[in-house]
Short mmCIF file of C-alpha atoms and ligand atoms in Angstrom, two decimals:
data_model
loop_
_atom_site.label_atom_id
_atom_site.label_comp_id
_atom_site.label_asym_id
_atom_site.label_seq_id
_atom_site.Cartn_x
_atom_site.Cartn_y
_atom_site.Cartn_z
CA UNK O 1 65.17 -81.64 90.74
CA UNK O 2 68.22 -79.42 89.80
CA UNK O 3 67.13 -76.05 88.50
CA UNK O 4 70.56 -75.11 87.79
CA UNK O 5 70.55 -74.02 84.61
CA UNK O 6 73.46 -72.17 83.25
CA UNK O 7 76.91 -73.37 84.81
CA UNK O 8 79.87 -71.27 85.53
CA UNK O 9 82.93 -73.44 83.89
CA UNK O 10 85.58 -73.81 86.65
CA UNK O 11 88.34 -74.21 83.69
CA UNK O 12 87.34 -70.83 82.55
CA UNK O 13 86.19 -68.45 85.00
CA UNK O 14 83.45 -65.62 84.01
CA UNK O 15 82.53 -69.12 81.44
CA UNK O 16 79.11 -69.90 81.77
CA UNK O 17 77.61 -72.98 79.64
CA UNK O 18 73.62 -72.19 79.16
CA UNK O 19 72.58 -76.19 80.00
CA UNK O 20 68.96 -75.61 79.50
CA UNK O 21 67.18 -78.30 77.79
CA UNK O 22 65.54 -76.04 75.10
CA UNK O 23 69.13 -74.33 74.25
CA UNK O 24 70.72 -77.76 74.13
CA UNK O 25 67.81 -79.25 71.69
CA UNK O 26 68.04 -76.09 69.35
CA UNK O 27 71.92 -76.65 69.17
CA UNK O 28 71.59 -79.98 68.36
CA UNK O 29 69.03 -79.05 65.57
CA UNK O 30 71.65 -76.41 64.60
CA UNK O 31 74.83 -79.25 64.11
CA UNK O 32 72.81 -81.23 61.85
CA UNK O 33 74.11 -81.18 58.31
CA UNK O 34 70.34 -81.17 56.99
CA UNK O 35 68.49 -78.62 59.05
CA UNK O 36 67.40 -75.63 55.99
CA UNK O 37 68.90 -72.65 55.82
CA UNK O 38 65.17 -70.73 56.96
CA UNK O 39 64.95 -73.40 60.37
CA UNK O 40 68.86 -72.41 61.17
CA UNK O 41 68.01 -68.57 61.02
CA UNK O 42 64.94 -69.46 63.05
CA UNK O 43 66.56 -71.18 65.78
CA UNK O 44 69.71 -68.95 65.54
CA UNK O 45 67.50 -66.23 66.47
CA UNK O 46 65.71 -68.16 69.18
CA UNK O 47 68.60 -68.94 70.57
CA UNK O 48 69.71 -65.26 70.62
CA UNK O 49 66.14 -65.03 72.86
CA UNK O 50 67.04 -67.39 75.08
CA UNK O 51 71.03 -67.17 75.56
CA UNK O 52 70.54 -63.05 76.05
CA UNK O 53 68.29 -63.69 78.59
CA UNK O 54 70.86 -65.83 81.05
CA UNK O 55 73.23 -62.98 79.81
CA UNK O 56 70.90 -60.78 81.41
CA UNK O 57 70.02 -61.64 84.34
CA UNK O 58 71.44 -59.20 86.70
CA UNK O 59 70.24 -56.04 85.09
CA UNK O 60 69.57 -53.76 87.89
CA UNK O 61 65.57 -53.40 88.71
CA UNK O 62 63.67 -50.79 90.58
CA UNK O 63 60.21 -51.01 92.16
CA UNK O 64 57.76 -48.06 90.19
CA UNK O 65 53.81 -48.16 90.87
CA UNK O 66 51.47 -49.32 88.56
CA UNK O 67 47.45 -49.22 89.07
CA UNK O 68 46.25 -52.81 87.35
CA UNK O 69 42.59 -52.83 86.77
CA UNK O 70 41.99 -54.09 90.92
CA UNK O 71 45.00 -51.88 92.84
CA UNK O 72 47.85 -50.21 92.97
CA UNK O 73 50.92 -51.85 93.08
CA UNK O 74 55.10 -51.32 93.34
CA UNK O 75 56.02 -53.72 90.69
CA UNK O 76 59.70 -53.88 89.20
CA UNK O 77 61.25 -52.07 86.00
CA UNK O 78 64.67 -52.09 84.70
CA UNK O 79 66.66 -49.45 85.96
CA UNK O 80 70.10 -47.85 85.43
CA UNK O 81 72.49 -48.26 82.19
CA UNK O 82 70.23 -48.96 78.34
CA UNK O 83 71.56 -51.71 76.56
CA UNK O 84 73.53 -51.67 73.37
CA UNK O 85 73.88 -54.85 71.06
CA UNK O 86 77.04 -55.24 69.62
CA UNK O 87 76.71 -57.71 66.30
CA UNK O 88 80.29 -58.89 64.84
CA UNK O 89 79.21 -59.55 60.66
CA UNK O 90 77.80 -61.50 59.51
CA UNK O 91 77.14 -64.54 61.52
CA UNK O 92 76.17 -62.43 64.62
CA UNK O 93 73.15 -60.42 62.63
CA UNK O 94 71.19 -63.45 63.06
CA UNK O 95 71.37 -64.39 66.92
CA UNK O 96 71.31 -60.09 67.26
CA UNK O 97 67.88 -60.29 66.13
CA UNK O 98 66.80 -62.59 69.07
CA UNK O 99 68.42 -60.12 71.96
CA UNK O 100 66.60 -57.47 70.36
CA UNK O 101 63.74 -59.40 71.04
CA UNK O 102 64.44 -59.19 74.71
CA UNK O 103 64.99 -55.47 73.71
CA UNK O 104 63.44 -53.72 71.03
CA UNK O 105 64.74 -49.98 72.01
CA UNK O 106 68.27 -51.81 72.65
CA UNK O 107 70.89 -49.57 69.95
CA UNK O 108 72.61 -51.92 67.48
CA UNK O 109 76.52 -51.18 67.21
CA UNK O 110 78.24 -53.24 63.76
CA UNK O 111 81.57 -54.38 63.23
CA UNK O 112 82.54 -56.13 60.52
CA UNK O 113 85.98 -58.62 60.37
CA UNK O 114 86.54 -61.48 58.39
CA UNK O 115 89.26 -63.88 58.68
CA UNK O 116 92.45 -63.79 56.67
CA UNK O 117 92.41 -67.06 55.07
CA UNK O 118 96.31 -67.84 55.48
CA UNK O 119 97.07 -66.20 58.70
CA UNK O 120 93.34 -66.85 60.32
CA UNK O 121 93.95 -62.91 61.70
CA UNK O 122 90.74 -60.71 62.01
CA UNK O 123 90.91 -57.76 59.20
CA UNK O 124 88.74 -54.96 60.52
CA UNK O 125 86.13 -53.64 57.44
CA UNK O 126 83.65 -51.44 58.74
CA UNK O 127 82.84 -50.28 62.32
CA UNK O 128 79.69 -48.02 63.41
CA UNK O 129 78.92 -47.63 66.81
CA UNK O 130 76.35 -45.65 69.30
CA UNK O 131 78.18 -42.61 70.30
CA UNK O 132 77.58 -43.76 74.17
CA UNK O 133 79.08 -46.70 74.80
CA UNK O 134 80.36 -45.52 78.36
CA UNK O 135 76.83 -45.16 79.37
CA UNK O 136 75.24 -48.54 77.63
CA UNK O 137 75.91 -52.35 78.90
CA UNK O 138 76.96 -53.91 75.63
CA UNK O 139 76.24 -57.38 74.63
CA UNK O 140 78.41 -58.59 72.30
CA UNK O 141 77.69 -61.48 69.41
CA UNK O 142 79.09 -63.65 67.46
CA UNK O 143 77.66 -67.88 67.31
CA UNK O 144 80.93 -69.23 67.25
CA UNK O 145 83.47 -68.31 69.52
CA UNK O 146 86.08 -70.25 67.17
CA UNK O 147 89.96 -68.86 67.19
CA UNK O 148 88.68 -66.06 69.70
CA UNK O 149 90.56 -63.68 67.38
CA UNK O 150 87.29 -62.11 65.84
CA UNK O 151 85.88 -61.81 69.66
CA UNK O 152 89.20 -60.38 71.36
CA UNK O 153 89.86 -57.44 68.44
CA UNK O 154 85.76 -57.13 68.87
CA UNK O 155 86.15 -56.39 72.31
CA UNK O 156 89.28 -54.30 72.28
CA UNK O 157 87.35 -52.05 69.76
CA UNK O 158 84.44 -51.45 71.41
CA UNK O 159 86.77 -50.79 74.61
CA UNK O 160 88.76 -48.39 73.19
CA UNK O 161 85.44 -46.92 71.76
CA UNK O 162 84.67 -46.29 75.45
CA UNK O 163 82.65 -49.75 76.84
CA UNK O 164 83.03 -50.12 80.16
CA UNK O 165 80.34 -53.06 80.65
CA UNK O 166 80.38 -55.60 78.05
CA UNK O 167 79.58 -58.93 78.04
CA UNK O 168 79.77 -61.85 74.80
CA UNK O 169 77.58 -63.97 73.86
CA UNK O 170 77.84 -67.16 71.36
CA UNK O 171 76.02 -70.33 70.69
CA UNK O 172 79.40 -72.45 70.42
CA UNK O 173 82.77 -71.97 71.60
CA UNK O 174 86.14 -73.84 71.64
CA UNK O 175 87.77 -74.01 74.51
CA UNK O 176 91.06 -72.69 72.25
CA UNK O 177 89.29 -69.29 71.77
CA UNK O 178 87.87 -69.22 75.16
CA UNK O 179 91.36 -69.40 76.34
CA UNK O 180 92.41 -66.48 74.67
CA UNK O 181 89.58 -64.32 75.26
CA UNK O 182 89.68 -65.17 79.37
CA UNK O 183 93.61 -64.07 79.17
CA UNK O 184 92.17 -60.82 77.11
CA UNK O 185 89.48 -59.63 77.94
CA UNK O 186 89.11 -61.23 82.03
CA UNK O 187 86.59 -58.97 83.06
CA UNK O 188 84.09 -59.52 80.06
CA UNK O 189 82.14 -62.38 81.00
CA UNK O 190 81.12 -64.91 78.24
CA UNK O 191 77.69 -66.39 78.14
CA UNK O 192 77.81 -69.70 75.94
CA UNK O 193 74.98 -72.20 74.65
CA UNK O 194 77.75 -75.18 74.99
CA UNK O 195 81.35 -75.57 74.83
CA UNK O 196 82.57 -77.60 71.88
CA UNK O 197 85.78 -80.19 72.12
CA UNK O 198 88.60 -78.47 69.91
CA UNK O 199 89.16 -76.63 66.79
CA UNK O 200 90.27 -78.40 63.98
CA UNK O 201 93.03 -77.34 61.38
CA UNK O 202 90.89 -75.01 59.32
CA UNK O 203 89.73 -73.35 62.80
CA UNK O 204 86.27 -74.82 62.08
CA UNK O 205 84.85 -75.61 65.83
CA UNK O 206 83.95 -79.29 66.06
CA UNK O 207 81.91 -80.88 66.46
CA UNK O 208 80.54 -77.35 65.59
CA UNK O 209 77.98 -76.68 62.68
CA UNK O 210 80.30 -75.57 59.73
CA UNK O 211 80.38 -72.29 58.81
CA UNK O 212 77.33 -70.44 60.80
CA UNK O 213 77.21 -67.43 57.90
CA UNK O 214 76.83 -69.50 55.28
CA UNK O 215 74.12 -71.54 57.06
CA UNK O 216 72.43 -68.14 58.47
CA UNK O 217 72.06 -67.17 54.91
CA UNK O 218 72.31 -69.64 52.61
CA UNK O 219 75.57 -69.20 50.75
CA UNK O 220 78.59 -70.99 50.16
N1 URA Z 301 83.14 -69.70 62.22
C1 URA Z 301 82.16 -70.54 61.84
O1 URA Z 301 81.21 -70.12 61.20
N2 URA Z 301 82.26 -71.82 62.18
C2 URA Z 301 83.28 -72.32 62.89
O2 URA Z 301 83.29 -73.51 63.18
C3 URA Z 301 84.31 -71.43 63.27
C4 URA Z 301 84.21 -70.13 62.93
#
């Protein structure tokens, strides 16, 4: 039986494709045209359960005692930096909701960007942070890693807003955008439910699901 479960791409290094057989049946549930707009938020945010928890795997533990009702025992506790979930608007909001799951005393940093429609550039709107980033392991997210222009300018904020450990998180990425972000950001390692085959001329991921805001909340 292979346990493996998330793989570390060897195209991309710091890549890793989450190939667990509940993330891959929620993202197929998430590509098709007729899933509702209330079963895509619900699986967006399981998803942000299940993908944060790969992405979290080597938080730092330390053994405290506990008495249980028959003995006292050293049992482990997570130790060291607190966690702060970085959401990029407004796709991320949904999958954010699932890490702080994982989480619930995790801070919530926002930063807001849309897409230029001619040039396909990230336009910064609206930024709040934590004021302790330095001290915090940030998990950044955004479902589609698309362009990697959104993620990059994401990542260079929070930086120069004083993260030291981040790492990103995303249900689907092109390989395009993962690209740019490895050449970027190198040391920020990217946690992915799969990898997608291309972009396509509108920088829509395909086979992707469309546009993930839109089908987070209903609009058009
Ligand atoms: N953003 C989306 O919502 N979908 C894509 O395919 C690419 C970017």
């Amino acid at each position: 039986m292979d346990m493996t479960q998330t793989t570390l791409i060897e195209k991309f290094p710091g890549v890793y494709e989450i190939n667990h057989p509940f993330v891959q049946h929620k993202l197929t549930s998430l590509r098709d045209k007729n899933t509702p707009t209330r079963e895509f938020r619900m699986l967006v945010e399981e998803l942000g359960i299940l993908i944060g928890y790969e992405a979290t795997r080597d938080l730092e533990t330390e053994l405290v005692e506990v008495e249980t009702p028959l003995e006292v025992a050293q049992s482990p506790t997570l130790k060291g930096k607190k966690l702060c979930v970085v959401t990029i608007m407004r796709a991320g909001n949904g999958m954010t909701e699932g890490v702080l799951k994982l989480s619930p005393s995790a801070r919530v940093g926002h930063i807001g960007l849309y897409r230029d429609p001619q040039t396909k550039l990230p336009i910064e709107y609206y930024v709040k942070m934590p004021p302790d980033l330095d001290q915090r392991t940030i998990i950044c997210v955004d479902p589609m890693l698309a362009t990697g222009h959104s993620a990059t300018a994401a990542v260079h904020k929070i930086k120069d807003m004083g993260a030291k450990e981040i790492r990103f998180i995303c249900l689907f990425a092109a390989p395009e955008g993962l690209a740019l972000f490895r050449e970027e950001h190198p040391d920020v390692p990217v946690f992915a439910g799969v990898i997608d085959s291309h972009l396509d001329e509108n920088a829509y991921i395909r086979p992707g699901v469309g546009d993930a805001g839109d089908r987070i909340y209903g609009t058009k």
